Amino acid sequence: MRERWGLDERVTSFALSLMALVLAALTFLPWSVWIGTIRPEELAAYQVTVRGWLIFIAIAAPAAVLLSVVRGRAIDARFNAAISAFVSIPSKPFVFVAAIVMSVAGALLSRLLFAHNPHLVDTIAQLFQARIFAAGSFTAPAPPQMEFFAASHLVEHAGRWFSQYPPGHPALLAVGIIAGIPWVVNPLFAAGTVVLVCETGRRLLGEGSGRLAAMLYLVSPFVIMMSASYMNHVTTGFFLALGFYSVVRSIDEGGYAWPAIAGGSLAFAMTIRPLESVAWAVVLGSWILARRGLKPALVTTVVCAIGLLPLLAYNALTVGHPLRFGYTLLWGSEHGLGFHTDPWGNAFTPLLSFANTALDFQRLNDYLLGWPLPSLVFILAAIAGAIRYQRARSTSVPLLLLLFAGPVAYFFYWHRDDYLGPRFLYSSVVPAVLLTAMGIAALDRWAGRWRPAYRLLLIAGAFYGLVLTVPERAGVISGLEGEMKLHPEAQVAEQGIEDGVVFVKVSWGSRLIGRLWGWRVPASEVEQSFRVVDGCRIQMALDTADSLAASGADSARVLTGLRSQLDEWRQDSLTVIRGLLPDPSVRADTTRDLEPRCRLEAGADRSGFTLYETLIWRNDPSLERGTIFARFLEPERNRALLQRYPGRDVYLYAPLTAERGELPRLLRLELNEPPPPGSEAGE
């Protein structure tokens, strides 16, 4: 692994210097503040992080220097002995233990933090698709009364419904569902990634640095929390890491088996998260081409192309075209790459994308290690070492290209968010920890007489991250989204209910969105309308549409009129405020009083409500077998739904009061009795 890419040394040094400059500028300059795109809570969190760094350095650095002056030789000797012992551990036991620790940590935190439940609409939709796969189909019959069952990121098309996401991750979750333990999928793939990081690092960096990279991956708060979730970043990360490892083996050993494995791994990653996986494939394919020549690169390309056939077939069967994804079918062309108005009605510009990218790197600077030190400083040190030492260049160049591959691809994608960290940079964690191990080793070489102080500072930072940062962030996560941790299906089983209908008392906002979906208003129009239009106007427009349809009006014309009215209100840009009603997500026009009908809807929320979307994946996708969870809407509408389920017992899942912390309960409903107080919205 000592050969170069074949580039001129001056060109390579210039490229490395440029990448270091870009990384430093993105990470340490407050672009999102200057551009005005950062949210107040994100800015406050980062300010707290920076203050923590400064305080730690101010306290720990002088203490480490003092100890180094007083006991430097003894400290150095102990560290050298510990490093020798660490490296002397047999390879197989080391990676086995690391994998076991990762899988156990992920599985344990899945229970403690998330109660084995999905906590994001993305994962809910993918678990729903996994249920479809587990039932032996690609799609399920769409319910005629979609307003009771529709959820974010589920597509209805040609009388069928399915998830908007590519099939790779749901297929893996389906195996877990069949086994009855879907929550174990991500911990197992995270464990496999630890092994791949260690083995790749050992070949690229040497035994000690490879193991150090694996340990950094193992204790990263970002990795630990994500491995406990259902997020598809974890499985994507595994297959990208496998592709990376296969390329390294191919360069080391020759032959065509490893290029073929690389192609297959990259193809499967593309069936999970296509955009970043394509970016990685370009880098890894170029690496094979530069180091092995045309034939091995061609093998990788051909196998990858063959491996994509299931994805193309899935798209053709579900969406109707092999190159079209569920995303664009659901959200329209605005969901695609490029700079335009996004599906939520916001302008997506290069300047906004640059600010988003910078914010993601700032978050990675904190979340990668969780130490009271800026994590990416070590990567900058690795780049400095590569510029200085020729033999490090052949390793640092592909690692840096992989580090930037995902962010460059997502630069042209309109959406960004944080979930357990900068999730769109999760694929960058593998090259990041390898570069971090390089940087730690480089600084250790350069520290000279201050090496004991430097090593003490590292140990203190690692201890802080593992003992304080990880538990602190776990505590924050465990205290969030209490409703997402509930298991009403367990209450159903405890009461011996096998085929009941459970109405879930949801908020006014959920009822409005469900009814808009029931009218087949496109998802982007639903999202934009709900964000900028007075909720009472939406309610009255829906009631008018229902009344017209009931009187025999053509449904297509009614839908056209409803969409036209919503579009007119969106264009008017009326001033609306959120947070004034019991459901804070519903916008209110303060210049007009609520209609009596809307007062009823808002009043129903005052007795409390809970979430529905977290339960959609608990349903049989065909909505025929087992207990069915549905939104609680108006009583007449509910009775119409129950005609589909004659003879079934009916229940309401709802809190009894709106007090904070009040848990929903499962209540028996008799069809001839009125619903519990506060549940009769619309009568």
PDB file of C-alpha atoms in Angstrom, residues 133 305 337 585 625:
ATOM      1  CA  PHE A 133     -41.665  -7.615   2.312  1.00  0.00           C
ATOM      2  CA  ALA A 305     -24.318  -2.842 -12.575  1.00  0.00           C
ATOM      3  CA  LEU A 337     -31.183  17.185  -7.157  1.00  0.00           C
ATOM      4  CA  SER A 585     -48.438  22.608  14.950  1.00  0.00           C
ATOM      5  CA  ARG A 625     -55.463  -9.367   9.544  1.00  0.00           C
TER       6      ARG A 625
END
